[in-house]
Short mmCIF file of C-alpha atoms in Angstrom, two decimals:
data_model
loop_
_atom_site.label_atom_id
_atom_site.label_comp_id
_atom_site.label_asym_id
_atom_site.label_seq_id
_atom_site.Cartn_x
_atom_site.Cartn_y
_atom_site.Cartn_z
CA UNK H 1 16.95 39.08 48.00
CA UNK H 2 16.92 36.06 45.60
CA UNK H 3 13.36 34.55 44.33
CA UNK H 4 13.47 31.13 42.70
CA UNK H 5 11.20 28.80 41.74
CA UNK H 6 11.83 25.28 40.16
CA UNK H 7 9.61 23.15 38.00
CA UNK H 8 9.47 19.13 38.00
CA UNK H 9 9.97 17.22 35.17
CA UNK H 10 7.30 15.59 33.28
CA UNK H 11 4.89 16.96 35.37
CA UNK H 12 2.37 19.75 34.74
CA UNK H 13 2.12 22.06 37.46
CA UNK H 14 2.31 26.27 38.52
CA UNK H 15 4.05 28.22 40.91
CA UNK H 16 3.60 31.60 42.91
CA UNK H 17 5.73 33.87 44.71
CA UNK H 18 4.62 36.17 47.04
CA UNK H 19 7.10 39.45 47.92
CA UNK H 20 6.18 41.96 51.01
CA UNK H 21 8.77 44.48 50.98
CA UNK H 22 8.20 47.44 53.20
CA UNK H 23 10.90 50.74 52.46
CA UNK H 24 10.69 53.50 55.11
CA UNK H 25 12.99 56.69 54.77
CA UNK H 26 13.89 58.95 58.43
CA UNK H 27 15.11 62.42 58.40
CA UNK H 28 15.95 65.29 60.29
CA UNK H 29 12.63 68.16 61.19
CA UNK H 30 13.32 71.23 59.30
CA UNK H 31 16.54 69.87 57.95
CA UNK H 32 17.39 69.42 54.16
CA UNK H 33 18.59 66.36 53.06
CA UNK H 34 18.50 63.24 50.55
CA UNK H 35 18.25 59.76 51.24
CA UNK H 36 19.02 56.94 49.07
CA UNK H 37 17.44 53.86 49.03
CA UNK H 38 18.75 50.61 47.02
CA UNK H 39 16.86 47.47 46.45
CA UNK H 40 18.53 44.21 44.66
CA UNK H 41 16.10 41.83 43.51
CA UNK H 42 17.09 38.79 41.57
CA UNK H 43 14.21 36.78 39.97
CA UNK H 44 14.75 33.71 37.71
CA UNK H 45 12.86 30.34 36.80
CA UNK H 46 14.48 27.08 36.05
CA UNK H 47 12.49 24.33 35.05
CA UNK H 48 13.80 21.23 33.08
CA UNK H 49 13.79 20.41 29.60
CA UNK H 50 10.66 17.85 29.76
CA UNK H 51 8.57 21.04 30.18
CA UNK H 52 9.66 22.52 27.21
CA UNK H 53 11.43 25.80 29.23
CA UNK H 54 13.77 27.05 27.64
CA UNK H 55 15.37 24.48 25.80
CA UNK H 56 17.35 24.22 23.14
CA UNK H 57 17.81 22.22 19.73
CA UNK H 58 20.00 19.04 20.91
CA UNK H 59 23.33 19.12 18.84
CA UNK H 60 23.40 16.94 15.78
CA UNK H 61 25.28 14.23 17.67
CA UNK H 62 22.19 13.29 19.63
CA UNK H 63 20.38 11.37 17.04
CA UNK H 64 23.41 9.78 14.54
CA UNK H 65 22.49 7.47 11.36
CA UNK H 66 25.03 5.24 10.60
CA UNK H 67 25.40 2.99 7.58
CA UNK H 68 26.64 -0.92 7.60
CA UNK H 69 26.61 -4.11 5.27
CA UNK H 70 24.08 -6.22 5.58
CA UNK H 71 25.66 -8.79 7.91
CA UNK H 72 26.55 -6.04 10.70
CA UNK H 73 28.86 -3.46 11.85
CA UNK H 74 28.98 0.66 12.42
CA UNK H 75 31.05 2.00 9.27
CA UNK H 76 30.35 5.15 8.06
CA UNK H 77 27.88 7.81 9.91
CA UNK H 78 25.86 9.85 7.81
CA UNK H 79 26.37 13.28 8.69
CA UNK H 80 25.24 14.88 5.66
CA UNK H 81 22.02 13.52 5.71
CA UNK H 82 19.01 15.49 5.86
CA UNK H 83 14.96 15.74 6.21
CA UNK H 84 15.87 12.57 8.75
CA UNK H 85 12.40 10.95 9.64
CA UNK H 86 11.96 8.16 12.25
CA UNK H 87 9.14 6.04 13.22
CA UNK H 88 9.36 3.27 15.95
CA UNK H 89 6.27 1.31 15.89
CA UNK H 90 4.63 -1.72 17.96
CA UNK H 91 3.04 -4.03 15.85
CA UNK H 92 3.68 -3.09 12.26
CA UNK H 93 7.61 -2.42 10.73
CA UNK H 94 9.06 0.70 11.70
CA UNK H 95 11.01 2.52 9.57
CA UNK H 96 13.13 5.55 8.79
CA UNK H 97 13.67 8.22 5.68
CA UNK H 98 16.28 10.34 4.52
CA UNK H 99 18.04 12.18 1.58
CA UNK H 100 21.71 12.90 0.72
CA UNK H 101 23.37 15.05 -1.82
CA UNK H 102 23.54 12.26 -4.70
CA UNK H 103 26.75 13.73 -5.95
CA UNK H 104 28.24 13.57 -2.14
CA UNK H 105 30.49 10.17 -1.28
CA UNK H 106 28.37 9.44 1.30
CA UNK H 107 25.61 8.58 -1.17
CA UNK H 108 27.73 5.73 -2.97
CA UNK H 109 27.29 3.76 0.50
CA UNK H 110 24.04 3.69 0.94
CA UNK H 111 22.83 0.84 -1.30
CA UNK H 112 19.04 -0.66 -2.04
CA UNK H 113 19.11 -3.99 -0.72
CA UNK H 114 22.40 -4.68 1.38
CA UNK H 115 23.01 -2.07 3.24
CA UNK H 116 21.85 -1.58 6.68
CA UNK H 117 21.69 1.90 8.17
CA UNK H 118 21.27 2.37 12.27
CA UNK H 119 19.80 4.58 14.57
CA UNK H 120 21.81 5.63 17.72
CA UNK H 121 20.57 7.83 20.62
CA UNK H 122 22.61 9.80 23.32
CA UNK H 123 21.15 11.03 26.21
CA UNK H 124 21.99 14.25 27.93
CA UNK H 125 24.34 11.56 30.17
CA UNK H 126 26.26 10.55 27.14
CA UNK H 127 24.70 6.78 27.43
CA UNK H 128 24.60 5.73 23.82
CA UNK H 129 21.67 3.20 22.67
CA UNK H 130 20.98 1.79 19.35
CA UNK H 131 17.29 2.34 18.43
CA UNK H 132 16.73 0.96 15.26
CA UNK H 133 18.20 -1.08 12.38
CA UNK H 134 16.95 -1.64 9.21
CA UNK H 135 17.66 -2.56 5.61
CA UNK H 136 17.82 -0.10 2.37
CA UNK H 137 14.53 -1.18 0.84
CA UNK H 138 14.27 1.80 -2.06
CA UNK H 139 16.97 4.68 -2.99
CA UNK H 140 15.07 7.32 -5.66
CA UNK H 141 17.79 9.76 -7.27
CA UNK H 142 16.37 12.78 -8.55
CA UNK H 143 17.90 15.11 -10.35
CA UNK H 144 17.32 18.33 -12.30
CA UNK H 145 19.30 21.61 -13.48
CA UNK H 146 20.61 22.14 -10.03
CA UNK H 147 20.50 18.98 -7.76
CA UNK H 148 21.21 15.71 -7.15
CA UNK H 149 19.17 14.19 -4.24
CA UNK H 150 19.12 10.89 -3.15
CA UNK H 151 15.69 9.71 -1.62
CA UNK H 152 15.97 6.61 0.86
CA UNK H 153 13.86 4.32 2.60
CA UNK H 154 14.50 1.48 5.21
CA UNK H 155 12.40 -0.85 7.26
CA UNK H 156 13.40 -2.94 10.19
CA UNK H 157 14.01 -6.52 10.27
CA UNK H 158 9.96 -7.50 10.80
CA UNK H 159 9.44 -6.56 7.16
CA UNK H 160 12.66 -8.78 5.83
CA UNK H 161 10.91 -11.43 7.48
CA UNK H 162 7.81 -10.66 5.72
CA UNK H 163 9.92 -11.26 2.32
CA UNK H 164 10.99 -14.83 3.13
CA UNK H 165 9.01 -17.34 2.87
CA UNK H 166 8.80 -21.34 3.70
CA UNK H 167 10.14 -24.36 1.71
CA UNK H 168 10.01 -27.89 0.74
CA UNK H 169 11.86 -29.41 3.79
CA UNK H 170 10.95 -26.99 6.05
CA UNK H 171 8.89 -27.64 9.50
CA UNK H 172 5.37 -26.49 8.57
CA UNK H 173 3.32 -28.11 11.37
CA UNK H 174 3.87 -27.57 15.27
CA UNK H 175 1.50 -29.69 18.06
CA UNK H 176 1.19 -28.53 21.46
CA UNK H 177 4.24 -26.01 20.76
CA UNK H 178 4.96 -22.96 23.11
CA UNK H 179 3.76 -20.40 20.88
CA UNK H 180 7.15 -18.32 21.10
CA UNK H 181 8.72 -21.68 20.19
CA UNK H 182 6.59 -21.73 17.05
CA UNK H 183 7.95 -18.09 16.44
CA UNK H 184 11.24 -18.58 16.98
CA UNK H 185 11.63 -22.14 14.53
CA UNK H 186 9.91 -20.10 11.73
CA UNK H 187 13.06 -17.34 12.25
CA UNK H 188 15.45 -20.04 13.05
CA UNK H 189 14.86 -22.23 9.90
CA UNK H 190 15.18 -19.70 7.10
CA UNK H 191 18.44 -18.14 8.53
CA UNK H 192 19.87 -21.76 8.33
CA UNK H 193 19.27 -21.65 4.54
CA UNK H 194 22.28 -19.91 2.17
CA UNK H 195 22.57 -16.89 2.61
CA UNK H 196 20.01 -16.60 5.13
CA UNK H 197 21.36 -15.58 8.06
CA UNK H 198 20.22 -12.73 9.69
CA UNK H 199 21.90 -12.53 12.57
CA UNK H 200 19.03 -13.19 14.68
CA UNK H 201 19.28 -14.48 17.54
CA UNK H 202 16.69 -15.88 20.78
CA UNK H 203 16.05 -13.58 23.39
CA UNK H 204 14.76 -15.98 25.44
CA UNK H 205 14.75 -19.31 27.51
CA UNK H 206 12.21 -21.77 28.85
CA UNK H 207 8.56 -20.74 28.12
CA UNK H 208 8.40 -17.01 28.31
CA UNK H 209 4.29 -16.63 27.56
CA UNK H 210 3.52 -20.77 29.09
CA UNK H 211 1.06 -20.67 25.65
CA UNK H 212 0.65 -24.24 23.56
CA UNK H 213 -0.97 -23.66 20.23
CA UNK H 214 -1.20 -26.18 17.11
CA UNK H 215 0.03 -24.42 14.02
CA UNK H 216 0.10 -25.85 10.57
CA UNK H 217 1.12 -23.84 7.74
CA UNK H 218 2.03 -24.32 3.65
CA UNK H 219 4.98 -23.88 1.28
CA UNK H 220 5.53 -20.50 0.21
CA UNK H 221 4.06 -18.56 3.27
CA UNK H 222 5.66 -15.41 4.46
CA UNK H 223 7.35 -15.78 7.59
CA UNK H 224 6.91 -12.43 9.36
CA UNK H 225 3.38 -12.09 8.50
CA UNK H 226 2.97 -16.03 10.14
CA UNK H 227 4.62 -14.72 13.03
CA UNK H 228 2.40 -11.46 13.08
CA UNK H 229 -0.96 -13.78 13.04
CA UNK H 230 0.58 -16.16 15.53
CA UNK H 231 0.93 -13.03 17.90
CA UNK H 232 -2.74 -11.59 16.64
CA UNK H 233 -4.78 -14.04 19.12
CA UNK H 234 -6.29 -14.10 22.38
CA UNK H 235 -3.10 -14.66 24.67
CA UNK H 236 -1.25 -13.97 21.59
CA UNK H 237 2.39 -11.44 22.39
CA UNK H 238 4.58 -9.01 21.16
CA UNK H 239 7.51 -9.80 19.59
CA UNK H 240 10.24 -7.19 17.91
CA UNK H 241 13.83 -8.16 16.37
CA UNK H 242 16.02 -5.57 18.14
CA UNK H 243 19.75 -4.44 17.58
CA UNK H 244 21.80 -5.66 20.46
CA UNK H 245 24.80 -5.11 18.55
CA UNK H 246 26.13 -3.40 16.36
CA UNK H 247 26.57 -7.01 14.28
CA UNK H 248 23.28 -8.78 16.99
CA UNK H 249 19.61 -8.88 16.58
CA UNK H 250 17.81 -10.37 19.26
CA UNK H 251 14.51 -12.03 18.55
CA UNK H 252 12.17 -10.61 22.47
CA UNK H 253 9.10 -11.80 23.05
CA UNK H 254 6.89 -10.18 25.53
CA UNK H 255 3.82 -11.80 27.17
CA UNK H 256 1.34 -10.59 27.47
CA UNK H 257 2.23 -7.43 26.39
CA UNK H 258 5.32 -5.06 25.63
CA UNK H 259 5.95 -2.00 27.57
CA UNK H 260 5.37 -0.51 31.16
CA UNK H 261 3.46 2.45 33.26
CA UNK H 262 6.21 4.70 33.98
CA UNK H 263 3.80 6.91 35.73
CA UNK H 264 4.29 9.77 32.85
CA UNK H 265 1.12 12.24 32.43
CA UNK H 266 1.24 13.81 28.53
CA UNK H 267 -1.09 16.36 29.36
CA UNK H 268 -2.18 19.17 26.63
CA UNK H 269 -0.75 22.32 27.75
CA UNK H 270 1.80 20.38 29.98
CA UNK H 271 4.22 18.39 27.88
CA UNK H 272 2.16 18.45 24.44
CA UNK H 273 1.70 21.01 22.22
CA UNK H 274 -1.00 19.77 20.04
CA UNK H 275 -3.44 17.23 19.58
CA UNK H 276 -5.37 14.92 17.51
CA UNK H 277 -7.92 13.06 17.80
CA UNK H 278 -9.88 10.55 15.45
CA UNK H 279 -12.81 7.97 15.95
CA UNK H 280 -13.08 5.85 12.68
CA UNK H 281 -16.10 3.53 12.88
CA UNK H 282 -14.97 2.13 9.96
CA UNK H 283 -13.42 -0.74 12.08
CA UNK H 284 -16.16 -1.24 14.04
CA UNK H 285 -18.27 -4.86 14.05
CA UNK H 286 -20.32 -6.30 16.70
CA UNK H 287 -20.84 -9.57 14.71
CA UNK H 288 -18.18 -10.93 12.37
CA UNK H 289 -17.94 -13.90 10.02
CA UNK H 290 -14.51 -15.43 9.51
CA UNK H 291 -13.09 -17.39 6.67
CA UNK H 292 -9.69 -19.02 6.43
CA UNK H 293 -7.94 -21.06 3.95
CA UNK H 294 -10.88 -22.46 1.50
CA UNK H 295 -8.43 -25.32 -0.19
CA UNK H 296 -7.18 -27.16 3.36
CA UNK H 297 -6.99 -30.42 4.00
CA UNK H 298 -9.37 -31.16 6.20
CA UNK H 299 -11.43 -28.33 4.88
CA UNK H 300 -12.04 -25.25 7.54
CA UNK H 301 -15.49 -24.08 8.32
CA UNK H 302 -16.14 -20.28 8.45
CA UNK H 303 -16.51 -18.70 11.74
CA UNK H 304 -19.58 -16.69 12.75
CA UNK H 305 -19.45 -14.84 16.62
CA UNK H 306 -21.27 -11.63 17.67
CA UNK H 307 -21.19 -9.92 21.21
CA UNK H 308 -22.89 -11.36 23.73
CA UNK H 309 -25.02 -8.62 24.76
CA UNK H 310 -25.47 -7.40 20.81
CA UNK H 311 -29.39 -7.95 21.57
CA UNK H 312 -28.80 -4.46 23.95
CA UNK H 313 -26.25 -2.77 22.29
CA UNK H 314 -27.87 0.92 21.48
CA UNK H 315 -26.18 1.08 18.34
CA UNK H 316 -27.45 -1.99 17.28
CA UNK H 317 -25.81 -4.62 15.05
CA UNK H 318 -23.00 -4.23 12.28
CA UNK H 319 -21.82 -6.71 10.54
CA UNK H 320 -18.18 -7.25 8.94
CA UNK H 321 -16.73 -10.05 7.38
CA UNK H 322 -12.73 -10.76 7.45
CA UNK H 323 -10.58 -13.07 5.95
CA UNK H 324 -7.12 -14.78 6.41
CA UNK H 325 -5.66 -17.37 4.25
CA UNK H 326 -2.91 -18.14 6.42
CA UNK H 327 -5.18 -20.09 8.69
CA UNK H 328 -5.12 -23.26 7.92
CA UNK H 329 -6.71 -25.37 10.81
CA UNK H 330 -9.92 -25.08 12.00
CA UNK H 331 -8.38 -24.42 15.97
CA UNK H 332 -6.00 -21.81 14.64
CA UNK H 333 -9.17 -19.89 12.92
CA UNK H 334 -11.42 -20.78 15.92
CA UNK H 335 -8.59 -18.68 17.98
CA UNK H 336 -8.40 -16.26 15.68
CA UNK H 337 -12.21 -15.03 15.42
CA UNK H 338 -12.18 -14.90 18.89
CA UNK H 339 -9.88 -12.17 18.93
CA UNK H 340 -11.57 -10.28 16.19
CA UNK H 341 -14.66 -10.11 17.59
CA UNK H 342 -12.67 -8.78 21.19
CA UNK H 343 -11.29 -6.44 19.07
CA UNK H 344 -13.65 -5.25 16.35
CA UNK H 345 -16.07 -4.24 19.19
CA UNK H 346 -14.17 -1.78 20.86
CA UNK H 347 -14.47 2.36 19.33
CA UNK H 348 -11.37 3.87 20.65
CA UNK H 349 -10.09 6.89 19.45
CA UNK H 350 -6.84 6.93 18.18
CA UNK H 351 -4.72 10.38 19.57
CA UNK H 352 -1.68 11.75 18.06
CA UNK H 353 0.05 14.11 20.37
CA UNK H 354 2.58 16.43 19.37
CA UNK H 355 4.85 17.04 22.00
CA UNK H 356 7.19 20.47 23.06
CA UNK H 357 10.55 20.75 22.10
CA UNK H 358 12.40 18.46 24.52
CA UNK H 359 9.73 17.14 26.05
CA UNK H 360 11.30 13.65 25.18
CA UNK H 361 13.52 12.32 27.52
CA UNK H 362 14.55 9.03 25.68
CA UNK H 363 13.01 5.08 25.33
CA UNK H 364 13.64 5.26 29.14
CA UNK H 365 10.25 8.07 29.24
CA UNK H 366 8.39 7.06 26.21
CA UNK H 367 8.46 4.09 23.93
CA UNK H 368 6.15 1.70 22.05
CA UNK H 369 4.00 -0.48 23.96
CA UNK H 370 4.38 1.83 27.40
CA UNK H 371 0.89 2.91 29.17
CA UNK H 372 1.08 6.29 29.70
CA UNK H 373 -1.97 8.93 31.17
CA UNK H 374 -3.29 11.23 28.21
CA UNK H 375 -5.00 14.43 29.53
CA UNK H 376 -6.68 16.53 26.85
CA UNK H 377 -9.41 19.64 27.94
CA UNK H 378 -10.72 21.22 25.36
CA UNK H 379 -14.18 23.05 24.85
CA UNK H 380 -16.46 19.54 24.98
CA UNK H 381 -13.40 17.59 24.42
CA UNK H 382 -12.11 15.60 27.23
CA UNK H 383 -9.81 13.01 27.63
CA UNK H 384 -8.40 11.49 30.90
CA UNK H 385 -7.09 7.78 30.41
CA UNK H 386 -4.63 5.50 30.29
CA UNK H 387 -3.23 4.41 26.67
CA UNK H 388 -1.15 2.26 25.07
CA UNK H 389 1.74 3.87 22.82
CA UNK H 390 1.41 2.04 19.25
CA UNK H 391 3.83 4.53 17.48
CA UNK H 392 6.55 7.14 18.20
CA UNK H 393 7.37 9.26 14.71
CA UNK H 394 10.74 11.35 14.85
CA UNK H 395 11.55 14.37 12.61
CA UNK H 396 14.75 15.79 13.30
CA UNK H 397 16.02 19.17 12.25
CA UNK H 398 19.66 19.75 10.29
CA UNK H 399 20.11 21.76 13.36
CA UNK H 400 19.59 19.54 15.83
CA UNK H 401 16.05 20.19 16.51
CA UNK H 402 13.76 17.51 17.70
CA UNK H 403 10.01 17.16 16.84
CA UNK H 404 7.81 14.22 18.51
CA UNK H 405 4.46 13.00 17.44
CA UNK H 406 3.62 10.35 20.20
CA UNK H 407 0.32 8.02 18.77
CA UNK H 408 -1.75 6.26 21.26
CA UNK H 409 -4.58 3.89 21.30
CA UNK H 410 -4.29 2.31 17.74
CA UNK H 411 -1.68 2.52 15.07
CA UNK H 412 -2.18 5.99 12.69
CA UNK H 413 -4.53 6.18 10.12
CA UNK H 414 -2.17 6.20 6.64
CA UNK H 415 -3.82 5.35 3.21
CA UNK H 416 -0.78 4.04 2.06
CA UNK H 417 -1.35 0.40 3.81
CA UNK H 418 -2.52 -2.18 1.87
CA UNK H 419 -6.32 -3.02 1.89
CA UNK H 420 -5.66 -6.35 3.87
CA UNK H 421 -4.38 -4.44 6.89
CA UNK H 422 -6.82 -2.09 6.80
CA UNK H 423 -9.43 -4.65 8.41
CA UNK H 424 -7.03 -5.71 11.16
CA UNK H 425 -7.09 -4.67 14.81
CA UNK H 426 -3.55 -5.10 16.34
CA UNK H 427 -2.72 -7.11 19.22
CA UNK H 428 -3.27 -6.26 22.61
CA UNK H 429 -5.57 -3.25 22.36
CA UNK H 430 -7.57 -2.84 25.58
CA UNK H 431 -5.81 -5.88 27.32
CA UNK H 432 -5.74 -4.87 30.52
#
């Protein structure tokens, strides 16, 4: 007699098995004798790794950095690095951290400003994807009487945009442009500058979000944060340079929003381990007052707008006043306030869930910008809806092990950002 019972991946659920055995023993009337009776019962349990039963650390091979030059290619993997850390996020830069024996050959590669170091992922299939790449923004050797240990840092191709900026010569305004257009010819005229190409190139063709917008802009602005406030507006997009290539980045817009319902349920005490949740009403503004760029030509008014039913809101009114010197034209901060106050009026808590080992099947389950169901019971906490995945932060283990903080409904709370990001709510929150 064999009992089994079998489990279905990424779903919570509990199974029962119900035995009758009956054992009956005949002998002779006033006759000794013996009688033997033998039962074999096999019981096992299978259930697959996205329940966290049973699995095991993922050899190192899984997860593989790999170091380049800063114009492309897969040279040298870096198998002796350690305390790897990787976070894929929507709207802001993701990046990665690791350290390497500074005395070790490996750490001579890896250099601050032209190299490029990649993330690939195999899946239990042996399908091999490239996740991430990124330029060496800071390497930190420490040493002392024992060690040498090299401390590095990378960030994806959204914050190398960020560091170049516009010039004399350069487009600057845009009239009745597709609004990906206007994204793209920001990208597409510093890489035609020397030594400016990135390697970038358009993911698209036609009018993939069918969105006009006027756009003027000054000498000197940043590039990736134009692009970021381009996408920061009602109708606005996502938009994400991603390796295609080992030597290819491909600039992908998405309209109106990255990512898809896959149907997955991250349930606490199903897939997830732990939770956190965190309300900050420091965010919050039902009336807002918006000021662009004070020195334009024609000058641009400051924008007031409050919620239209603010006169009933039981919490009554709070104010908050934001800023953005990048908007130049009076239409482009018109747009722009309108978003803010769809966005500062909305208290959503942002949840960090921790998932089980293995619980992570790949970008195909989980990745940024996907809807997924988050199901957390807990004394009077309870949470049943659908959110949006802003980040997905990787630490993997020398051995192979795999840990998985999953953060939904706004990007993590982290003091380290700078105090002019701190009053932004990203794109796309809520827009359903």
């Amino acid at each position: 007699m064999a009992l089994t019972a079998a489990g279905t991946k990424s779903a919570a659920g509990s199974s029962s098995i119900a035995v009758s055995v009956a054992l009956t023993a005949a002998g002779t009337k006033s006759a000794s004798g013996s009688c033997t009776i033998t039962v074999d019962v096999s019981l096992s349990g299978s259930g697959t790794k996205s329940t966290g039963i049973g699995s095991i650390p993922r050899p190192r091979l899984r997860w593989q950095f790999i170091v380049g030059p800063a114009w492309g290619g897969h040279e040298l993997a870096l198998t002796e690095a350690k305390s790897r850390r990787f976070t894929a996020r929507l709207t802001d830069p993701s990046e990665l951290g690791f350290s390497l024996n500074g005395r070790h050959p490996q750490a001579d590669a890896v250099r601050a400003l032209s190299t490029d170091v990649h993330v690939l992922w195999t899946s239990d299939q042996g399908d091999t994807r490239i996740l991430f790449r990124g330029r060496v923004g800071s390497k930190v050797d420490r040493l002392d009487t024992t060690e040498h240990t090299a401390e590095v840092a990378v960030l994806d191709y959204r914050a190398v945009l960020a560091r170049r900026i516009l010039y004399s010569g350069d487009l600057v305004t845009w009239t009745a442009t597709e609004q990906a257009e206007i994204a793209w010819g920001l990208v597409a005229q510093t890489q035609s500058k020397t030594g400016g190409n990135l390697g970038i190139s358009k993911g698209w063709a036609g009018a993939p979000t069918g969105v006009v917008r006027d756009r003027t802009y000054e000498l000197g602005d940043s590039v990736g944060d134009r692009i970021k406030e381009l996408s920061e507006v009602v109708d606005g997009f996502d938009w994400d340079l991603t390796p295609v290539s080992a030597s290819g980045l491909e600039m992908q817009v998405w309209y109106p929003q990255r990512g898809s319902d896959r149907g997955v349920v991250l349930e606490y005490g199903g897939l997830v381990a732990g939770a956190t949740l965190e309300i900050n009403p420091a965010d919050y503004a039902n009336a807002i007052r918006m000021n662009g760029d004070a020195n334009a030509t024609p000058p641009v008014a400051a924008v007031e707008r409050a919620a239209a039913d603010l006169a009933g809101r039981p919490e009554g009114r709070w104010d908050k006043t934001y800023g953005d010197t990048g908007l130049t034209t009076q239409a482009a901060l018109d747009e722009r306030a309108d978003w803010q106050i769809a966005q500062s009026q909305i208290v959503q808590p942002v949840v960090t869930l921790t998932l089980k080992q293995g619980a992570w099947d790949g970008p195909d389950h989980i990745w940024v910008g996907d809807s997924v169901r988050v199901v957390v019971v807990s004394g009077g906490t309870f949470v049943n809806e659908i959110m949006r995945v802003y980040e997905i932060a990787f630490t993997l283990g020398d051995n192979g092990s795999e840990a998985v903080q999953v953060t939904l409904g706004g990007p993590k709370p982290d003091p380290r950002r700078i105090p002019s990001l701190l009053g932004r709510r990203l794109a796309n929150l809520e827009r359903r």
